[in-house]
C-alpha cells in the first residue's frame, strides 16, 4: 500500500470536487468548496479542528436546509390536539377569573385600555403558564426535536465522508495509510447512528446515557434532552408577550361587534374569543418556528464544535498511545513504508515490538530487524506466546528462534517455562517434541536446565525411568548422572541407573568431580562403581588390602582409593610423620657453635 503524499492528496481532492460538479447526484454528500478542503492541508492541530468544524457544520446545515419547520409544527400541533387543549384551558381560566374578579373591575376593563391590557395579560399568563399548557407545549417541542433529530441522523452519515477526506489530507502525507485508516476508523464512531435505527422520544429525556459513546447522534440527542424543556419555557414566555400585544391592538375593533349583554363580563369573553382564534394560533406557530430555527442553528454550531473537539481528542489519544511508533515514522522513512503495509489490528503488536526493541538501546537494531525480516515476522507471524518470550527476555530474535524450533508447540514452551532456563539452540524440533511429550512441568523444566548432550543421554531412558529419576534428584545430580551415562559402557550404565532409581541418595557419593573422573578412567567401570557405592561398616586390614589390590591389578583408578579412604589415609599419616621426625632427631648431628 503506497503512502499518501501531500501533492497526491491535493490531486485527489481536486478530482473529487470536479466529480461533484460533473455528477450532481453525489454533490449532496458534501457540498463543500475547495477552500474548505484546502484548510485541511496543514500540520497544525488547531487549524485541523477549525477545518473539521466548518466541514461538519456546513454538511449538517445542508442536510436540514429543506426542512419545513412550519409543516413540522403544524403536524405536531394537530398530533397533540393543541387547539382543543388551549380552548379547554381558556374556558377554565375565564370561569376562574369571573369568580375572582369584581363586576366593577370587569366593567372598567371595557373603559380603560390599561385595565383591559392588564386583564388580558393576566389571562394569558394563567392560560399559557398553566401546567397543562406548559406540558403540552413541552411535549410538542420534544416531538418537534425528535423529528429534527431524525433529519440530523440522516445527515450525519453525509458528514463522515468529507471529514474522512480531511483527515486523510492531514495525516496521510506524514504518517501513511495505516495510521490514517486507524484514526478514520475511530472517528467513524462520531458519525454512525447508534444501535437503534432512529432516535426515540423517550431517549431524549431518559435514555441518552446508555448509547454508543462518541456518536454524533448521541451528542445531538444529549443536546436535545437539555434543550427541550428550556425551549418550551422560552416559547411560553415569548408567546405570552406576543399575544398580549396582538390582542391589545384588536380589542377596540372587537368591542364594536358586541352587544351590551355580552359586555357584562368585561373583557374576559373578548380576550378568550381572541385567544381561540386562528389568528392567535398562527401567531403561536410563527413564534415557535422562529424560536426553533434560532435554536437549531445554535445547536448545530455547538454540535459541530463538539464533534471537531472529539475528533482532535481521538487523534491526541492515539498519539499518546502510539507515541514511539509515530516518532519512528517521522524519523525513519523505511519504517514509515513498512507501517503503511500492515493491517489496523496489528498496530498494538507494533507498539509492543517497538517498545521491546527500544529497551535494548540500540538505534540501529530496528533497521537490522527490518532488513532481515525479523520485524515483519514479529509483527505479522509470531504467536502471542512468542511475544511473551520476547517481552520477558527482551529479545525479538530469541523469541523467533524459539518459534522456529517449537512452531505450534511454542505455547507449551511458555506454559512449561522451558524458555526461562534453556536456549532454543540446545533443541531440535524432534528433541523438543520428545521433551514436551512427557506433559510434566517438572521433567520439562529440569531437562531444559541441563546441557543438550546430557539431556539427550537421559532421554534414551524409558519414560518410567525418566519420571522416577527426575522427581527424585536435583538438576545438578541429573547433569552428573548424564555424564556417567555418556562415559559408561551400556551394561554398566544400565546397572547404575537401576541402583539410582531405587536409591537416589547414592548420587551424593558419585557426584564429586574427582569421583566421576576416577570411575570413567577405571579399566573396570562396574567394579569402580560397586567399590564407591559399597557400604563398609567396619574397616579392617583385609578389606583395605583387597581394595588396594584392585588398584594394583589396574581395575580401578587410584584416586578412588583416596576418595574412599581419605580419612584413614590422613589419620594413618600423622603417626608416620611423628615417627619419621623422631628418627631424624635421633640420627642427626647437632651443629656446633663456632668459637671466636
JSON list of N, CA and C in Angstrom, two decimals, residues 141-214:
[
{"chain": "A", "resi": 141, "resn": "UNK", "atom": "N", "xyz": [-42.84, 20.30, 21.70]},
{"chain": "A", "resi": 141, "resn": "UNK", "atom": "CA", "xyz": [-41.47, 20.71, 21.36]},
{"chain": "A", "resi": 141, "resn": "UNK", "atom": "C", "xyz": [-40.55, 19.50, 21.31]},
{"chain": "A", "resi": 142, "resn": "UNK", "atom": "N", "xyz": [-40.71, 18.58, 22.26]},
{"chain": "A", "resi": 142, "resn": "UNK", "atom": "CA", "xyz": [-39.89, 17.37, 22.26]},
{"chain": "A", "resi": 142, "resn": "UNK", "atom": "C", "xyz": [-40.11, 16.57, 20.98]},
{"chain": "A", "resi": 143, "resn": "UNK", "atom": "N", "xyz": [-41.36, 16.45, 20.56]},
{"chain": "A", "resi": 143, "resn": "UNK", "atom": "CA", "xyz": [-41.63, 15.70, 19.33]},
{"chain": "A", "resi": 143, "resn": "UNK", "atom": "C", "xyz": [-41.10, 16.42, 18.10]},
{"chain": "A", "resi": 144, "resn": "UNK", "atom": "N", "xyz": [-41.12, 17.75, 18.14]},
{"chain": "A", "resi": 144, "resn": "UNK", "atom": "CA", "xyz": [-40.53, 18.51, 17.03]},
{"chain": "A", "resi": 144, "resn": "UNK", "atom": "C", "xyz": [-39.03, 18.24, 16.97]},
{"chain": "A", "resi": 145, "resn": "UNK", "atom": "N", "xyz": [-38.39, 18.29, 18.15]},
{"chain": "A", "resi": 145, "resn": "UNK", "atom": "CA", "xyz": [-36.95, 17.99, 18.19]},
{"chain": "A", "resi": 145, "resn": "UNK", "atom": "C", "xyz": [-36.68, 16.55, 17.77]},
{"chain": "A", "resi": 146, "resn": "UNK", "atom": "N", "xyz": [-37.59, 15.68, 18.14]},
{"chain": "A", "resi": 146, "resn": "UNK", "atom": "CA", "xyz": [-37.45, 14.28, 17.75]},
{"chain": "A", "resi": 146, "resn": "UNK", "atom": "C", "xyz": [-37.39, 14.14, 16.23]},
{"chain": "A", "resi": 147, "resn": "UNK", "atom": "N", "xyz": [-38.26, 14.82, 15.54]},
{"chain": "A", "resi": 147, "resn": "UNK", "atom": "CA", "xyz": [-38.28, 14.75, 14.08]},
{"chain": "A", "resi": 147, "resn": "UNK", "atom": "C", "xyz": [-37.07, 15.44, 13.48]},
{"chain": "A", "resi": 148, "resn": "UNK", "atom": "N", "xyz": [-36.64, 16.54, 14.08]},
{"chain": "A", "resi": 148, "resn": "UNK", "atom": "CA", "xyz": [-35.42, 17.20, 13.61]},
{"chain": "A", "resi": 148, "resn": "UNK", "atom": "C", "xyz": [-34.23, 16.27, 13.82]},
{"chain": "A", "resi": 149, "resn": "UNK", "atom": "N", "xyz": [-34.24, 15.57, 14.97]},
{"chain": "A", "resi": 149, "resn": "UNK", "atom": "CA", "xyz": [-33.16, 14.62, 15.25]},
{"chain": "A", "resi": 149, "resn": "UNK", "atom": "C", "xyz": [-33.05, 13.54, 14.19]},
{"chain": "A", "resi": 150, "resn": "UNK", "atom": "N", "xyz": [-34.18, 13.07, 13.68]},
{"chain": "A", "resi": 150, "resn": "UNK", "atom": "CA", "xyz": [-34.14, 12.07, 12.61]},
{"chain": "A", "resi": 150, "resn": "UNK", "atom": "C", "xyz": [-33.49, 12.64, 11.36]},
{"chain": "A", "resi": 151, "resn": "UNK", "atom": "N", "xyz": [-33.76, 13.90, 11.08]},
{"chain": "A", "resi": 151, "resn": "UNK", "atom": "CA", "xyz": [-33.12, 14.54, 9.92]},
{"chain": "A", "resi": 151, "resn": "UNK", "atom": "C", "xyz": [-31.62, 14.65, 10.13]},
{"chain": "A", "resi": 152, "resn": "UNK", "atom": "N", "xyz": [-31.21, 14.98, 11.36]},
{"chain": "A", "resi": 152, "resn": "UNK", "atom": "CA", "xyz": [-29.78, 15.07, 11.67]},
{"chain": "A", "resi": 152, "resn": "UNK", "atom": "C", "xyz": [-29.12, 13.70, 11.53]},
{"chain": "A", "resi": 153, "resn": "UNK", "atom": "N", "xyz": [-29.82, 12.65, 11.96]},
{"chain": "A", "resi": 153, "resn": "UNK", "atom": "CA", "xyz": [-29.26, 11.30, 11.82]},
{"chain": "A", "resi": 153, "resn": "UNK", "atom": "C", "xyz": [-28.97, 10.97, 10.36]},
{"chain": "A", "resi": 154, "resn": "UNK", "atom": "N", "xyz": [-29.90, 11.33, 9.50]},
{"chain": "A", "resi": 154, "resn": "UNK", "atom": "CA", "xyz": [-29.70, 11.06, 8.07]},
{"chain": "A", "resi": 154, "resn": "UNK", "atom": "C", "xyz": [-28.54, 11.88, 7.51]},
{"chain": "A", "resi": 155, "resn": "UNK", "atom": "N", "xyz": [-28.34, 13.07, 8.06]},
{"chain": "A", "resi": 155, "resn": "UNK", "atom": "CA", "xyz": [-27.28, 13.95, 7.57]},
{"chain": "A", "resi": 155, "resn": "UNK", "atom": "C", "xyz": [-25.92, 13.57, 8.15]},
{"chain": "A", "resi": 156, "resn": "UNK", "atom": "N", "xyz": [-25.92, 12.93, 9.32]},
{"chain": "A", "resi": 156, "resn": "UNK", "atom": "CA", "xyz": [-24.66, 12.61, 9.99]},
{"chain": "A", "resi": 156, "resn": "UNK", "atom": "C", "xyz": [-23.75, 11.76, 9.12]},
{"chain": "A", "resi": 157, "resn": "UNK", "atom": "N", "xyz": [-24.32, 10.76, 8.45]},
{"chain": "A", "resi": 157, "resn": "UNK", "atom": "CA", "xyz": [-23.51, 9.91, 7.58]},
{"chain": "A", "resi": 157, "resn": "UNK", "atom": "C", "xyz": [-22.88, 10.71, 6.46]},
{"chain": "A", "resi": 158, "resn": "UNK", "atom": "N", "xyz": [-23.57, 11.75, 6.00]},
{"chain": "A", "resi": 158, "resn": "UNK", "atom": "CA", "xyz": [-23.01, 12.60, 4.95]},
{"chain": "A", "resi": 158, "resn": "UNK", "atom": "C", "xyz": [-21.80, 13.38, 5.45]},
{"chain": "A", "resi": 159, "resn": "UNK", "atom": "N", "xyz": [-21.80, 13.71, 6.75]},
{"chain": "A", "resi": 159, "resn": "UNK", "atom": "CA", "xyz": [-20.67, 14.47, 7.31]},
{"chain": "A", "resi": 159, "resn": "UNK", "atom": "C", "xyz": [-19.43, 13.60, 7.46]},
{"chain": "A", "resi": 160, "resn": "UNK", "atom": "N", "xyz": [-19.64, 12.28, 7.52]},
{"chain": "A", "resi": 160, "resn": "UNK", "atom": "CA", "xyz": [-18.50, 11.39, 7.72]},
{"chain": "A", "resi": 160, "resn": "UNK", "atom": "C", "xyz": [-17.53, 11.42, 6.55]},
{"chain": "A", "resi": 161, "resn": "UNK", "atom": "N", "xyz": [-18.06, 11.38, 5.34]},
{"chain": "A", "resi": 161, "resn": "UNK", "atom": "CA", "xyz": [-17.20, 11.29, 4.16]},
{"chain": "A", "resi": 161, "resn": "UNK", "atom": "C", "xyz": [-16.27, 12.50, 4.00]},
{"chain": "A", "resi": 162, "resn": "UNK", "atom": "N", "xyz": [-16.77, 13.72, 4.02]},
{"chain": "A", "resi": 162, "resn": "UNK", "atom": "CA", "xyz": [-15.84, 14.86, 3.87]},
{"chain": "A", "resi": 162, "resn": "UNK", "atom": "C", "xyz": [-14.87, 14.98, 5.04]},
{"chain": "A", "resi": 163, "resn": "UNK", "atom": "N", "xyz": [-15.32, 14.61, 6.25]},
{"chain": "A", "resi": 163, "resn": "UNK", "atom": "CA", "xyz": [-14.41, 14.66, 7.39]},
{"chain": "A", "resi": 163, "resn": "UNK", "atom": "C", "xyz": [-13.29, 13.64, 7.22]},
{"chain": "A", "resi": 164, "resn": "UNK", "atom": "N", "xyz": [-13.64, 12.47, 6.71]},
{"chain": "A", "resi": 164, "resn": "UNK", "atom": "CA", "xyz": [-12.64, 11.43, 6.43]},
{"chain": "A", "resi": 164, "resn": "UNK", "atom": "C", "xyz": [-11.61, 11.93, 5.42]},
{"chain": "A", "resi": 165, "resn": "UNK", "atom": "N", "xyz": [-12.08, 12.57, 4.38]},
{"chain": "A", "resi": 165, "resn": "UNK", "atom": "CA", "xyz": [-11.16, 13.11, 3.37]},
{"chain": "A", "resi": 165, "resn": "UNK", "atom": "C", "xyz": [-10.23, 14.15, 3.98]},
{"chain": "A", "resi": 166, "resn": "UNK", "atom": "N", "xyz": [-10.76, 14.95, 4.88]},
{"chain": "A", "resi": 166, "resn": "UNK", "atom": "CA", "xyz": [-9.94, 15.96, 5.54]},
{"chain": "A", "resi": 166, "resn": "UNK", "atom": "C", "xyz": [-8.86, 15.31, 6.40]},
{"chain": "A", "resi": 167, "resn": "UNK", "atom": "N", "xyz": [-9.22, 14.25, 7.11]},
{"chain": "A", "resi": 167, "resn": "UNK", "atom": "CA", "xyz": [-8.25, 13.53, 7.94]},
{"chain": "A", "resi": 167, "resn": "UNK", "atom": "C", "xyz": [-7.17, 12.88, 7.08]},
{"chain": "A", "resi": 168, "resn": "UNK", "atom": "N", "xyz": [-7.56, 12.33, 5.94]},
{"chain": "A", "resi": 168, "resn": "UNK", "atom": "CA", "xyz": [-6.58, 11.75, 5.02]},
{"chain": "A", "resi": 168, "resn": "UNK", "atom": "C", "xyz": [-5.59, 12.82, 4.57]},
{"chain": "A", "resi": 169, "resn": "UNK", "atom": "N", "xyz": [-6.08, 14.01, 4.33]},
{"chain": "A", "resi": 169, "resn": "UNK", "atom": "CA", "xyz": [-5.22, 15.11, 3.90]},
{"chain": "A", "resi": 169, "resn": "UNK", "atom": "C", "xyz": [-4.25, 15.50, 5.01]},
{"chain": "A", "resi": 170, "resn": "UNK", "atom": "N", "xyz": [-4.73, 15.53, 6.22]},
{"chain": "A", "resi": 170, "resn": "UNK", "atom": "CA", "xyz": [-3.91, 15.94, 7.36]},
{"chain": "A", "resi": 170, "resn": "UNK", "atom": "C", "xyz": [-2.89, 14.88, 7.75]},
{"chain": "A", "resi": 171, "resn": "UNK", "atom": "N", "xyz": [-3.31, 13.61, 7.78]},
{"chain": "A", "resi": 171, "resn": "UNK", "atom": "CA", "xyz": [-2.46, 12.55, 8.32]},
{"chain": "A", "resi": 171, "resn": "UNK", "atom": "C", "xyz": [-1.66, 11.80, 7.26]},
{"chain": "A", "resi": 172, "resn": "UNK", "atom": "N", "xyz": [-2.26, 11.59, 6.09]},
{"chain": "A", "resi": 172, "resn": "UNK", "atom": "CA", "xyz": [-1.65, 10.73, 5.09]},
{"chain": "A", "resi": 172, "resn": "UNK", "atom": "C", "xyz": [-0.22, 11.07, 4.72]},
{"chain": "A", "resi": 173, "resn": "UNK", "atom": "N", "xyz": [0.08, 12.32, 4.34]},
{"chain": "A", "resi": 173, "resn": "UNK", "atom": "CA", "xyz": [1.44, 12.64, 3.92]},
{"chain": "A", "resi": 173, "resn": "UNK", "atom": "C", "xyz": [2.48, 12.43, 5.02]},
{"chain": "A", "resi": 174, "resn": "UNK", "atom": "N", "xyz": [2.10, 12.55, 6.28]},
{"chain": "A", "resi": 174, "resn": "UNK", "atom": "CA", "xyz": [3.06, 12.44, 7.38]},
{"chain": "A", "resi": 174, "resn": "UNK", "atom": "C", "xyz": [3.17, 11.03, 7.95]},
{"chain": "A", "resi": 175, "resn": "UNK", "atom": "N", "xyz": [2.06, 10.31, 8.03]},
{"chain": "A", "resi": 175, "resn": "UNK", "atom": "CA", "xyz": [2.07, 9.04, 8.77]},
{"chain": "A", "resi": 175, "resn": "UNK", "atom": "C", "xyz": [1.69, 7.82, 7.93]},
{"chain": "A", "resi": 176, "resn": "UNK", "atom": "N", "xyz": [1.25, 8.02, 6.71]},
{"chain": "A", "resi": 176, "resn": "UNK", "atom": "CA", "xyz": [0.95, 6.88, 5.86]},
{"chain": "A", "resi": 176, "resn": "UNK", "atom": "C", "xyz": [-0.48, 6.38, 6.01]},
{"chain": "A", "resi": 177, "resn": "UNK", "atom": "N", "xyz": [-0.78, 5.37, 5.21]},
{"chain": "A", "resi": 177, "resn": "UNK", "atom": "CA", "xyz": [-2.16, 4.90, 5.08]},
{"chain": "A", "resi": 177, "resn": "UNK", "atom": "C", "xyz": [-2.68, 4.21, 6.33]},
{"chain": "A", "resi": 178, "resn": "UNK", "atom": "N", "xyz": [-1.87, 3.36, 6.94]},
{"chain": "A", "resi": 178, "resn": "UNK", "atom": "CA", "xyz": [-2.37, 2.57, 8.08]},
{"chain": "A", "resi": 178, "resn": "UNK", "atom": "C", "xyz": [-2.75, 3.46, 9.25]},
{"chain": "A", "resi": 179, "resn": "UNK", "atom": "N", "xyz": [-1.89, 4.40, 9.60]},
{"chain": "A", "resi": 179, "resn": "UNK", "atom": "CA", "xyz": [-2.20, 5.31, 10.71]},
{"chain": "A", "resi": 179, "resn": "UNK", "atom": "C", "xyz": [-3.44, 6.13, 10.37]},
{"chain": "A", "resi": 180, "resn": "UNK", "atom": "N", "xyz": [-3.51, 6.60, 9.15]},
{"chain": "A", "resi": 180, "resn": "UNK", "atom": "CA", "xyz": [-4.69, 7.37, 8.73]},
{"chain": "A", "resi": 180, "resn": "UNK", "atom": "C", "xyz": [-5.96, 6.54, 8.85]},
{"chain": "A", "resi": 181, "resn": "UNK", "atom": "N", "xyz": [-5.90, 5.30, 8.38]},
{"chain": "A", "resi": 181, "resn": "UNK", "atom": "CA", "xyz": [-7.08, 4.43, 8.46]},
{"chain": "A", "resi": 181, "resn": "UNK", "atom": "C", "xyz": [-7.48, 4.17, 9.91]},
{"chain": "A", "resi": 182, "resn": "UNK", "atom": "N", "xyz": [-6.50, 4.07, 10.79]},
{"chain": "A", "resi": 182, "resn": "UNK", "atom": "CA", "xyz": [-6.81, 3.83, 12.20]},
{"chain": "A", "resi": 182, "resn": "UNK", "atom": "C", "xyz": [-7.59, 4.99, 12.80]},
{"chain": "A", "resi": 183, "resn": "UNK", "atom": "N", "xyz": [-7.15, 6.21, 12.49]},
{"chain": "A", "resi": 183, "resn": "UNK", "atom": "CA", "xyz": [-7.85, 7.39, 13.01]},
{"chain": "A", "resi": 183, "resn": "UNK", "atom": "C", "xyz": [-9.23, 7.51, 12.38]},
{"chain": "A", "resi": 184, "resn": "UNK", "atom": "N", "xyz": [-9.30, 7.27, 11.08]},
{"chain": "A", "resi": 184, "resn": "UNK", "atom": "CA", "xyz": [-10.59, 7.35, 10.39]},
{"chain": "A", "resi": 184, "resn": "UNK", "atom": "C", "xyz": [-11.57, 6.34, 10.98]},
{"chain": "A", "resi": 185, "resn": "UNK", "atom": "N", "xyz": [-11.08, 5.15, 11.27]},
{"chain": "A", "resi": 185, "resn": "UNK", "atom": "CA", "xyz": [-11.95, 4.13, 11.85]},
{"chain": "A", "resi": 185, "resn": "UNK", "atom": "C", "xyz": [-12.47, 4.54, 13.22]},
{"chain": "A", "resi": 186, "resn": "UNK", "atom": "N", "xyz": [-11.59, 5.14, 14.03]},
{"chain": "A", "resi": 186, "resn": "UNK", "atom": "CA", "xyz": [-12.02, 5.60, 15.35]},
{"chain": "A", "resi": 186, "resn": "UNK", "atom": "C", "xyz": [-13.01, 6.75, 15.25]},
{"chain": "A", "resi": 187, "resn": "UNK", "atom": "N", "xyz": [-12.72, 7.68, 14.35]},
{"chain": "A", "resi": 187, "resn": "UNK", "atom": "CA", "xyz": [-13.60, 8.85, 14.25]},
{"chain": "A", "resi": 187, "resn": "UNK", "atom": "C", "xyz": [-14.92, 8.51, 13.57]},
{"chain": "A", "resi": 188, "resn": "UNK", "atom": "N", "xyz": [-14.97, 7.37, 12.88]},
{"chain": "A", "resi": 188, "resn": "UNK", "atom": "CA", "xyz": [-16.24, 6.98, 12.25]},
{"chain": "A", "resi": 188, "resn": "UNK", "atom": "C", "xyz": [-17.34, 6.83, 13.28]},
{"chain": "A", "resi": 189, "resn": "UNK", "atom": "N", "xyz": [-16.96, 6.49, 14.51]},
{"chain": "A", "resi": 189, "resn": "UNK", "atom": "CA", "xyz": [-17.96, 6.36, 15.57]},
{"chain": "A", "resi": 189, "resn": "UNK", "atom": "C", "xyz": [-18.63, 7.69, 15.88]},
{"chain": "A", "resi": 190, "resn": "UNK", "atom": "N", "xyz": [-18.00, 8.78, 15.46]},
{"chain": "A", "resi": 190, "resn": "UNK", "atom": "CA", "xyz": [-18.61, 10.09, 15.72]},
{"chain": "A", "resi": 190, "resn": "UNK", "atom": "C", "xyz": [-19.74, 10.39, 14.75]},
{"chain": "A", "resi": 191, "resn": "UNK", "atom": "N", "xyz": [-19.89, 9.54, 13.74]},
{"chain": "A", "resi": 191, "resn": "UNK", "atom": "CA", "xyz": [-20.88, 9.84, 12.71]},
{"chain": "A", "resi": 191, "resn": "UNK", "atom": "C", "xyz": [-21.91, 8.74, 12.51]},
{"chain": "A", "resi": 192, "resn": "UNK", "atom": "N", "xyz": [-21.64, 7.55, 13.04]},
{"chain": "A", "resi": 192, "resn": "UNK", "atom": "CA", "xyz": [-22.60, 6.47, 12.82]},
{"chain": "A", "resi": 192, "resn": "UNK", "atom": "C", "xyz": [-23.78, 6.62, 13.76]},
{"chain": "A", "resi": 193, "resn": "UNK", "atom": "N", "xyz": [-24.92, 6.14, 13.30]},
{"chain": "A", "resi": 193, "resn": "UNK", "atom": "CA", "xyz": [-26.10, 6.14, 14.14]},
{"chain": "A", "resi": 193, "resn": "UNK", "atom": "C", "xyz": [-25.93, 5.05, 15.19]},
{"chain": "A", "resi": 194, "resn": "UNK", "atom": "N", "xyz": [-26.27, 5.32, 16.45]},
{"chain": "A", "resi": 194, "resn": "UNK", "atom": "CA", "xyz": [-26.16, 4.29, 17.48]},
{"chain": "A", "resi": 194, "resn": "UNK", "atom": "C", "xyz": [-26.99, 3.06, 17.16]},
{"chain": "A", "resi": 195, "resn": "UNK", "atom": "N", "xyz": [-26.98, 2.10, 18.10]},
{"chain": "A", "resi": 195, "resn": "UNK", "atom": "CA", "xyz": [-27.51, 0.77, 17.82]},
{"chain": "A", "resi": 195, "resn": "UNK", "atom": "C", "xyz": [-28.96, 0.79, 17.37]},
{"chain": "A", "resi": 196, "resn": "UNK", "atom": "N", "xyz": [-29.74, 1.75, 17.81]},
{"chain": "A", "resi": 196, "resn": "UNK", "atom": "CA", "xyz": [-31.13, 1.81, 17.40]},
{"chain": "A", "resi": 196, "resn": "UNK", "atom": "C", "xyz": [-31.24, 2.55, 16.07]},
{"chain": "A", "resi": 197, "resn": "UNK", "atom": "N", "xyz": [-32.22, 2.16, 15.27]},
{"chain": "A", "resi": 197, "resn": "UNK", "atom": "CA", "xyz": [-32.32, 2.71, 13.92]},
{"chain": "A", "resi": 197, "resn": "UNK", "atom": "C", "xyz": [-32.59, 4.20, 13.93]},
{"chain": "A", "resi": 198, "resn": "UNK", "atom": "N", "xyz": [-33.37, 4.66, 14.86]},
{"chain": "A", "resi": 198, "resn": "UNK", "atom": "CA", "xyz": [-33.70, 6.08, 14.88]},
{"chain": "A", "resi": 198, "resn": "UNK", "atom": "C", "xyz": [-33.89, 6.54, 16.30]},
{"chain": "A", "resi": 199, "resn": "UNK", "atom": "N", "xyz": [-33.87, 7.82, 16.46]},
{"chain": "A", "resi": 199, "resn": "UNK", "atom": "CA", "xyz": [-33.99, 8.40, 17.79]},
{"chain": "A", "resi": 199, "resn": "UNK", "atom": "C", "xyz": [-35.39, 8.15, 18.34]},
{"chain": "A", "resi": 200, "resn": "UNK", "atom": "N", "xyz": [-35.48, 7.78, 19.59]},
{"chain": "A", "resi": 200, "resn": "UNK", "atom": "CA", "xyz": [-36.77, 7.54, 20.23]},
{"chain": "A", "resi": 200, "resn": "UNK", "atom": "C", "xyz": [-37.09, 8.68, 21.16]},
{"chain": "A", "resi": 201, "resn": "UNK", "atom": "N", "xyz": [-38.40, 8.97, 21.29]},
{"chain": "A", "resi": 201, "resn": "UNK", "atom": "CA", "xyz": [-38.79, 10.13, 22.10]},
{"chain": "A", "resi": 201, "resn": "UNK", "atom": "C", "xyz": [-38.34, 9.96, 23.55]},
{"chain": "A", "resi": 202, "resn": "UNK", "atom": "N", "xyz": [-38.40, 8.72, 24.05]},
{"chain": "A", "resi": 202, "resn": "UNK", "atom": "CA", "xyz": [-38.01, 8.52, 25.45]},
{"chain": "A", "resi": 202, "resn": "UNK", "atom": "C", "xyz": [-36.52, 8.74, 25.65]},
{"chain": "A", "resi": 203, "resn": "UNK", "atom": "N", "xyz": [-35.73, 8.53, 24.59]},
{"chain": "A", "resi": 203, "resn": "UNK", "atom": "CA", "xyz": [-34.30, 8.72, 24.71]},
{"chain": "A", "resi": 203, "resn": "UNK", "atom": "C", "xyz": [-33.94, 10.17, 24.92]},
{"chain": "A", "resi": 204, "resn": "UNK", "atom": "N", "xyz": [-34.76, 11.06, 24.44]},
{"chain": "A", "resi": 204, "resn": "UNK", "atom": "CA", "xyz": [-34.46, 12.49, 24.58]},
{"chain": "A", "resi": 204, "resn": "UNK", "atom": "C", "xyz": [-34.38, 12.87, 26.04]},
{"chain": "A", "resi": 205, "resn": "UNK", "atom": "N", "xyz": [-35.22, 12.29, 26.85]},
{"chain": "A", "resi": 205, "resn": "UNK", "atom": "CA", "xyz": [-35.30, 12.72, 28.24]},
{"chain": "A", "resi": 205, "resn": "UNK", "atom": "C", "xyz": [-34.77, 11.71, 29.22]},
{"chain": "A", "resi": 206, "resn": "UNK", "atom": "N", "xyz": [-34.74, 10.41, 28.85]},
{"chain": "A", "resi": 206, "resn": "UNK", "atom": "CA", "xyz": [-34.44, 9.42, 29.88]},
{"chain": "A", "resi": 206, "resn": "UNK", "atom": "C", "xyz": [-33.36, 8.42, 29.50]},
{"chain": "A", "resi": 207, "resn": "UNK", "atom": "N", "xyz": [-32.99, 8.30, 28.25]},
{"chain": "A", "resi": 207, "resn": "UNK", "atom": "CA", "xyz": [-32.20, 7.14, 27.86]},
{"chain": "A", "resi": 207, "resn": "UNK", "atom": "C", "xyz": [-30.94, 7.48, 27.08]},
{"chain": "A", "resi": 208, "resn": "UNK", "atom": "N", "xyz": [-30.43, 8.68, 27.23]},
{"chain": "A", "resi": 208, "resn": "UNK", "atom": "CA", "xyz": [-29.28, 9.07, 26.41]},
{"chain": "A", "resi": 208, "resn": "UNK", "atom": "C", "xyz": [-27.98, 8.51, 26.94]},
{"chain": "A", "resi": 209, "resn": "UNK", "atom": "N", "xyz": [-27.91, 8.15, 28.20]},
{"chain": "A", "resi": 209, "resn": "UNK", "atom": "CA", "xyz": [-26.63, 7.76, 28.79]},
{"chain": "A", "resi": 209, "resn": "UNK", "atom": "C", "xyz": [-26.17, 6.39, 28.34]},
{"chain": "A", "resi": 210, "resn": "UNK", "atom": "N", "xyz": [-27.06, 5.54, 27.86]},
{"chain": "A", "resi": 210, "resn": "UNK", "atom": "CA", "xyz": [-26.68, 4.18, 27.55]},
{"chain": "A", "resi": 210, "resn": "UNK", "atom": "C", "xyz": [-26.34, 3.93, 26.10]},
{"chain": "A", "resi": 211, "resn": "UNK", "atom": "N", "xyz": [-26.23, 4.95, 25.28]},
{"chain": "A", "resi": 211, "resn": "UNK", "atom": "CA", "xyz": [-25.99, 4.76, 23.86]},
{"chain": "A", "resi": 211, "resn": "UNK", "atom": "C", "xyz": [-24.50, 4.75, 23.57]},
{"chain": "A", "resi": 212, "resn": "UNK", "atom": "N", "xyz": [-24.16, 4.62, 22.28]},
{"chain": "A", "resi": 212, "resn": "UNK", "atom": "CA", "xyz": [-22.77, 4.50, 21.88]},
{"chain": "A", "resi": 212, "resn": "UNK", "atom": "C", "xyz": [-22.01, 5.78, 22.15]},
{"chain": "A", "resi": 213, "resn": "UNK", "atom": "N", "xyz": [-20.95, 5.69, 22.92]},
{"chain": "A", "resi": 213, "resn": "UNK", "atom": "CA", "xyz": [-20.18, 6.88, 23.28]},
{"chain": "A", "resi": 213, "resn": "UNK", "atom": "C", "xyz": [-19.48, 7.46, 22.06]},
{"chain": "A", "resi": 214, "resn": "UNK", "atom": "N", "xyz": [-19.52, 8.77, 21.93]},
{"chain": "A", "resi": 214, "resn": "UNK", "atom": "CA", "xyz": [-18.80, 9.44, 20.86]},
{"chain": "A", "resi": 214, "resn": "UNK", "atom": "C", "xyz": [-19.59, 9.62, 19.59]}
]
